[in-house]
PDB file of C-alpha atoms in Angstrom:
ATOM      1  CA  UNK A   1      35.312   0.194  38.293  1.00  0.00           C
ATOM      2  CA  UNK A   2      32.254   2.243  39.137  1.00  0.00           C
ATOM      3  CA  UNK A   3      33.977   5.551  38.330  1.00  0.00           C
ATOM      4  CA  UNK A   4      34.603   4.173  34.665  1.00  0.00           C
ATOM      5  CA  UNK A   5      30.959   3.572  34.410  1.00  0.00           C
ATOM      6  CA  UNK A   6      29.810   7.064  35.108  1.00  0.00           C
ATOM      7  CA  UNK A   7      31.164   8.778  31.831  1.00  0.00           C
ATOM      8  CA  UNK A   8      29.818   5.957  29.856  1.00  0.00           C
ATOM      9  CA  UNK A   9      26.351   6.325  31.526  1.00  0.00           C
ATOM     10  CA  UNK A  10      26.489  10.166  30.861  1.00  0.00           C
ATOM     11  CA  UNK A  11      27.483   9.235  27.243  1.00  0.00           C
ATOM     12  CA  UNK A  12      24.611   6.932  26.838  1.00  0.00           C
ATOM     13  CA  UNK A  13      22.111   9.633  28.249  1.00  0.00           C
ATOM     14  CA  UNK A  14      23.327  12.173  26.015  1.00  0.00           C
ATOM     15  CA  UNK A  15      23.066   9.893  23.086  1.00  0.00           C
ATOM     16  CA  UNK A  16      19.555   9.092  24.122  1.00  0.00           C
ATOM     17  CA  UNK A  17      18.185  12.413  24.838  1.00  0.00           C
ATOM     18  CA  UNK A  18      20.174  14.864  22.859  1.00  0.00           C
ATOM     19  CA  UNK A  19      21.027  12.957  19.612  1.00  0.00           C
ATOM     20  CA  UNK A  20      17.938  10.565  19.847  1.00  0.00           C
ATOM     21  CA  UNK A  21      17.079   8.077  17.315  1.00  0.00           C
ATOM     22  CA  UNK A  22      15.337  10.443  14.792  1.00  0.00           C
ATOM     23  CA  UNK A  23      18.222  10.371  12.563  1.00  0.00           C
ATOM     24  CA  UNK A  24      19.667   6.740  12.671  1.00  0.00           C
ATOM     25  CA  UNK A  25      22.878   7.702  11.008  1.00  0.00           C
ATOM     26  CA  UNK A  26      23.703  10.382  13.499  1.00  0.00           C
ATOM     27  CA  UNK A  27      22.831   8.222  16.272  1.00  0.00           C
ATOM     28  CA  UNK A  28      25.074   5.239  15.153  1.00  0.00           C
ATOM     29  CA  UNK A  29      27.930   7.720  14.059  1.00  0.00           C
ATOM     30  CA  UNK A  30      27.767   9.089  17.607  1.00  0.00           C
ATOM     31  CA  UNK A  31      27.711   5.692  19.336  1.00  0.00           C
ATOM     32  CA  UNK A  32      30.861   4.799  17.326  1.00  0.00           C
ATOM     33  CA  UNK A  33      32.636   7.921  18.097  1.00  0.00           C
ATOM     34  CA  UNK A  34      32.047   7.277  21.777  1.00  0.00           C
ATOM     35  CA  UNK A  35      33.043   3.687  21.483  1.00  0.00           C
ATOM     36  CA  UNK A  36      29.640   2.723  23.141  1.00  0.00           C
ATOM     37  CA  UNK A  37      29.062  -0.469  20.807  1.00  0.00           C
ATOM     38  CA  UNK A  38      29.178  -3.833  21.963  1.00  0.00           C
ATOM     39  CA  UNK A  39      31.889  -4.864  19.656  1.00  0.00           C
ATOM     40  CA  UNK A  40      34.252  -3.147  22.268  1.00  0.00           C
ATOM     41  CA  UNK A  41      33.301  -5.598  24.845  1.00  0.00           C
ATOM     42  CA  UNK A  42      32.816  -8.759  22.771  1.00  0.00           C
ATOM     43  CA  UNK A  43      35.960  -9.125  20.725  1.00  0.00           C
ATOM     44  CA  UNK A  44      36.877 -12.675  22.113  1.00  0.00           C
ATOM     45  CA  UNK A  45      33.176 -13.646  21.224  1.00  0.00           C
ATOM     46  CA  UNK A  46      33.872 -12.414  17.641  1.00  0.00           C
ATOM     47  CA  UNK A  47      36.930 -14.512  17.330  1.00  0.00           C
ATOM     48  CA  UNK A  48      34.944 -17.587  18.305  1.00  0.00           C
ATOM     49  CA  UNK A  49      32.358 -16.454  15.826  1.00  0.00           C
ATOM     50  CA  UNK A  50      34.992 -16.299  13.062  1.00  0.00           C
ATOM     51  CA  UNK A  51      35.499 -20.105  13.279  1.00  0.00           C
ATOM     52  CA  UNK A  52      31.859 -20.984  13.049  1.00  0.00           C
ATOM     53  CA  UNK A  53      31.391 -18.700  10.033  1.00  0.00           C
ATOM     54  CA  UNK A  54      34.447 -20.271   8.366  1.00  0.00           C
ATOM     55  CA  UNK A  55      33.030 -23.691   8.971  1.00  0.00           C
ATOM     56  CA  UNK A  56      29.744 -22.696   7.574  1.00  0.00           C
ATOM     57  CA  UNK A  57      31.232 -21.021   4.348  1.00  0.00           C
ATOM     58  CA  UNK A  58      33.225 -24.133   3.853  1.00  0.00           C
ATOM     59  CA  UNK A  59      30.112 -26.390   4.214  1.00  0.00           C
ATOM     60  CA  UNK A  60      28.387 -24.471   1.760  1.00  0.00           C
ATOM     61  CA  UNK A  61      31.303 -23.723  -0.757  1.00  0.00           C
ATOM     62  CA  UNK A  62      31.357 -20.108  -0.201  1.00  0.00           C
ATOM     63  CA  UNK A  63      34.296 -18.137  -1.290  1.00  0.00           C
ATOM     64  CA  UNK A  64      33.083 -14.625  -0.486  1.00  0.00           C
ATOM     65  CA  UNK A  65      31.067 -12.890   2.121  1.00  0.00           C
ATOM     66  CA  UNK A  66      29.466  -9.620   2.803  1.00  0.00           C
ATOM     67  CA  UNK A  67      28.959  -8.483   6.252  1.00  0.00           C
ATOM     68  CA  UNK A  68      25.936  -6.154   6.801  1.00  0.00           C
ATOM     69  CA  UNK A  69      26.601  -3.623   9.480  1.00  0.00           C
ATOM     70  CA  UNK A  70      30.428  -4.485   9.631  1.00  0.00           C
ATOM     71  CA  UNK A  71      31.414  -2.015  12.440  1.00  0.00           C
ATOM     72  CA  UNK A  72      35.052  -2.366  13.165  1.00  0.00           C
ATOM     73  CA  UNK A  73      35.110  -5.325  10.760  1.00  0.00           C
ATOM     74  CA  UNK A  74      36.548  -7.829  13.466  1.00  0.00           C
ATOM     75  CA  UNK A  75      35.695 -10.618  11.104  1.00  0.00           C
ATOM     76  CA  UNK A  76      37.837  -9.281   8.287  1.00  0.00           C
ATOM     77  CA  UNK A  77      39.865 -12.523   8.249  1.00  0.00           C
ATOM     78  CA  UNK A  78      37.123 -14.563   6.423  1.00  0.00           C
ATOM     79  CA  UNK A  79      37.841 -15.285   3.018  1.00  0.00           C
ATOM     80  CA  UNK A  80      37.121 -12.467   0.397  1.00  0.00           C
ATOM     81  CA  UNK A  81      35.513 -10.264   3.116  1.00  0.00           C
ATOM     82  CA  UNK A  82      33.605  -7.113   2.121  1.00  0.00           C
ATOM     83  CA  UNK A  83      32.164  -4.836   4.843  1.00  0.00           C
ATOM     84  CA  UNK A  84      29.153  -2.726   4.679  1.00  0.00           C
ATOM     85  CA  UNK A  85      27.819  -0.257   7.058  1.00  0.00           C
ATOM     86  CA  UNK A  86      25.771   3.090   6.934  1.00  0.00           C
ATOM     87  CA  UNK A  87      27.815   4.697   9.733  1.00  0.00           C
ATOM     88  CA  UNK A  88      30.818   6.325   8.304  1.00  0.00           C
ATOM     89  CA  UNK A  89      32.299   6.625  11.799  1.00  0.00           C
ATOM     90  CA  UNK A  90      32.280   2.769  12.054  1.00  0.00           C
ATOM     91  CA  UNK A  91      33.788   2.395   8.573  1.00  0.00           C
ATOM     92  CA  UNK A  92      36.543   4.762   9.479  1.00  0.00           C
ATOM     93  CA  UNK A  93      37.292   2.591  12.598  1.00  0.00           C
ATOM     94  CA  UNK A  94      37.188  -0.396  10.697  1.00  0.00           C
ATOM     95  CA  UNK A  95      40.266   0.668   8.874  1.00  0.00           C
ATOM     96  CA  UNK A  96      39.195  -1.438   5.824  1.00  0.00           C
ATOM     97  CA  UNK A  97      40.645  -0.436   2.450  1.00  0.00           C
ATOM     98  CA  UNK A  98      37.703  -1.614   0.591  1.00  0.00           C
ATOM     99  CA  UNK A  99      34.161  -1.101   1.996  1.00  0.00           C
ATOM    100  CA  UNK A 100      30.675  -0.242   0.979  1.00  0.00           C
ATOM    101  CA  UNK A 101      28.973   2.791   2.568  1.00  0.00           C
ATOM    102  CA  UNK A 102      25.200   2.125   2.105  1.00  0.00           C
ATOM    103  CA  UNK A 103      21.987   1.851   3.847  1.00  0.00           C
ATOM    104  CA  UNK A 104      20.480  -1.594   3.216  1.00  0.00           C
ATOM    105  CA  UNK A 105      16.832  -0.230   3.589  1.00  0.00           C
ATOM    106  CA  UNK A 106      17.483   1.420   0.292  1.00  0.00           C
ATOM    107  CA  UNK A 107      19.723  -0.774  -2.010  1.00  0.00           C
ATOM    108  CA  UNK A 108      22.892  -2.548  -1.680  1.00  0.00           C
ATOM    109  CA  UNK A 109      25.246  -1.334  -4.523  1.00  0.00           C
ATOM    110  CA  UNK A 110      26.127  -4.752  -5.707  1.00  0.00           C
ATOM    111  CA  UNK A 111      24.919  -6.943  -8.359  1.00  0.00           C
ATOM    112  CA  UNK A 112      22.460  -9.767  -7.664  1.00  0.00           C
ATOM    113  CA  UNK A 113      24.012 -13.095  -6.343  1.00  0.00           C
ATOM    114  CA  UNK A 114      27.513 -11.419  -6.098  1.00  0.00           C
ATOM    115  CA  UNK A 115      28.368 -12.773  -2.655  1.00  0.00           C
ATOM    116  CA  UNK A 116      28.363 -16.376  -1.819  1.00  0.00           C
ATOM    117  CA  UNK A 117      27.432 -15.715   1.785  1.00  0.00           C
ATOM    118  CA  UNK A 118      25.921 -12.645   3.545  1.00  0.00           C
ATOM    119  CA  UNK A 119      26.264 -12.159   7.365  1.00  0.00           C
ATOM    120  CA  UNK A 120      24.199  -9.928   9.575  1.00  0.00           C
ATOM    121  CA  UNK A 121      24.766  -9.663  13.374  1.00  0.00           C
ATOM    122  CA  UNK A 122      22.453  -7.476  15.383  1.00  0.00           C
ATOM    123  CA  UNK A 123      21.583  -5.263  12.544  1.00  0.00           C
ATOM    124  CA  UNK A 124      18.119  -6.222  11.612  1.00  0.00           C
ATOM    125  CA  UNK A 125      16.604  -5.483  14.889  1.00  0.00           C
ATOM    126  CA  UNK A 126      17.352  -1.867  14.498  1.00  0.00           C
ATOM    127  CA  UNK A 127      15.294  -1.670  11.049  1.00  0.00           C
ATOM    128  CA  UNK A 128      11.623  -0.486  11.618  1.00  0.00           C
ATOM    129  CA  UNK A 129       8.952  -2.658  10.442  1.00  0.00           C
ATOM    130  CA  UNK A 130       8.089  -0.248   7.521  1.00  0.00           C
ATOM    131  CA  UNK A 131      11.519  -1.002   6.118  1.00  0.00           C
ATOM    132  CA  UNK A 132      12.335  -4.551   6.965  1.00  0.00           C
ATOM    133  CA  UNK A 133      10.940  -6.216   3.930  1.00  0.00           C
ATOM    134  CA  UNK A 134      13.107  -4.141   1.602  1.00  0.00           C
ATOM    135  CA  UNK A 135      16.258  -4.667   3.711  1.00  0.00           C
ATOM    136  CA  UNK A 136      15.672  -8.663   3.793  1.00  0.00           C
ATOM    137  CA  UNK A 137      15.011  -8.655  -0.027  1.00  0.00           C
ATOM    138  CA  UNK A 138      17.999  -6.632  -0.693  1.00  0.00           C
ATOM    139  CA  UNK A 139      20.351  -8.978   1.386  1.00  0.00           C
ATOM    140  CA  UNK A 140      18.622 -12.022  -0.319  1.00  0.00           C
ATOM    141  CA  UNK A 141      19.129 -10.334  -3.691  1.00  0.00           C
ATOM    142  CA  UNK A 142      22.963 -10.116  -2.996  1.00  0.00           C
ATOM    143  CA  UNK A 143      23.435 -13.471  -1.570  1.00  0.00           C
ATOM    144  CA  UNK A 144      23.740 -16.495  -3.942  1.00  0.00           C
ATOM    145  CA  UNK A 145      24.117 -19.540  -1.491  1.00  0.00           C
ATOM    146  CA  UNK A 146      23.941 -18.682   2.249  1.00  0.00           C
ATOM    147  CA  UNK A 147      22.743 -15.953   4.796  1.00  0.00           C
ATOM    148  CA  UNK A 148      24.066 -16.168   8.263  1.00  0.00           C
ATOM    149  CA  UNK A 149      22.064 -14.365  10.872  1.00  0.00           C
ATOM    150  CA  UNK A 150      23.062 -13.462  14.485  1.00  0.00           C
ATOM    151  CA  UNK A 151      19.798 -11.737  15.147  1.00  0.00           C
ATOM    152  CA  UNK A 152      17.055 -11.951  17.839  1.00  0.00           C
ATOM    153  CA  UNK A 153      13.709 -12.888  16.221  1.00  0.00           C
ATOM    154  CA  UNK A 154      10.272 -14.052  17.178  1.00  0.00           C
ATOM    155  CA  UNK A 155       6.925 -12.496  17.613  1.00  0.00           C
ATOM    156  CA  UNK A 156       7.251  -9.122  16.049  1.00  0.00           C
ATOM    157  CA  UNK A 157       7.334  -6.539  19.061  1.00  0.00           C
ATOM    158  CA  UNK A 158       8.688  -3.084  19.798  1.00  0.00           C
ATOM    159  CA  UNK A 159      11.385  -3.460  22.518  1.00  0.00           C
ATOM    160  CA  UNK A 160      13.052   0.226  22.587  1.00  0.00           C
ATOM    161  CA  UNK A 161      12.814   3.208  20.361  1.00  0.00           C
ATOM    162  CA  UNK A 162      15.369   1.721  17.982  1.00  0.00           C
ATOM    163  CA  UNK A 163      14.766  -2.033  18.265  1.00  0.00           C
ATOM    164  CA  UNK A 164      12.054  -4.405  16.784  1.00  0.00           C
ATOM    165  CA  UNK A 165      11.837  -8.124  16.854  1.00  0.00           C
ATOM    166  CA  UNK A 166      10.850  -9.361  13.297  1.00  0.00           C
ATOM    167  CA  UNK A 167       9.756 -12.648  11.946  1.00  0.00           C
ATOM    168  CA  UNK A 168      13.011 -13.245  10.094  1.00  0.00           C
ATOM    169  CA  UNK A 169      12.209 -16.776   9.304  1.00  0.00           C
ATOM    170  CA  UNK A 170       9.310 -16.006   7.490  1.00  0.00           C
ATOM    171  CA  UNK A 171      10.929 -12.867   5.767  1.00  0.00           C
ATOM    172  CA  UNK A 172      13.893 -14.889   4.618  1.00  0.00           C
ATOM    173  CA  UNK A 173      11.730 -17.711   3.436  1.00  0.00           C
ATOM    174  CA  UNK A 174       9.817 -15.339   1.388  1.00  0.00           C
ATOM    175  CA  UNK A 175      12.909 -13.897  -0.324  1.00  0.00           C
ATOM    176  CA  UNK A 176      15.570 -16.558  -0.492  1.00  0.00           C
ATOM    177  CA  UNK A 177      15.856 -19.924  -1.948  1.00  0.00           C
ATOM    178  CA  UNK A 178      19.405 -20.823  -0.502  1.00  0.00           C
ATOM    179  CA  UNK A 179      20.401 -21.697   2.921  1.00  0.00           C
ATOM    180  CA  UNK A 180      19.465 -19.344   5.905  1.00  0.00           C
ATOM    181  CA  UNK A 181      21.392 -20.206   9.241  1.00  0.00           C
ATOM    182  CA  UNK A 182      20.524 -18.466  12.403  1.00  0.00           C
ATOM    183  CA  UNK A 183      23.178 -18.564  15.170  1.00  0.00           C
TER     184      UNK A 183
END
């Protein structure tokens, strides 16, 4: 067990000190290439999450969903699922036939109110404070009924070079009139 951890630790050190977070897309593409993302360890949790999200979609009469930062698209079984990621390596591993390769801190290339629901799992904490308002506004522009967030939030603070906690309830109240559900 411990010998398996050594290569992962070396990969994480290489990622942190050689790749760094100066170019987020390179960082995340490298993480996906090295299979260092939490999705590889939490697939069972994702299947449990699938049921919860399906119930929320039914409750709010949602027929489509966009997953921000879809990664391997484990939740592809959701009705009318569309995955979006800014890591091309993640999208390659997802094997989705239809996906959106985009950065939500710029613009989501979809019309306003085009998705009944939008889901974000542990994505917004990686967006710096200077870009979070734009990202939240884009999520809210695309969502028509429901935003589902599995994100840490609270007093804005900087935790790691690539992690921030934003005041997400305040940001989503500012931009969205529909239902926002935190998981």
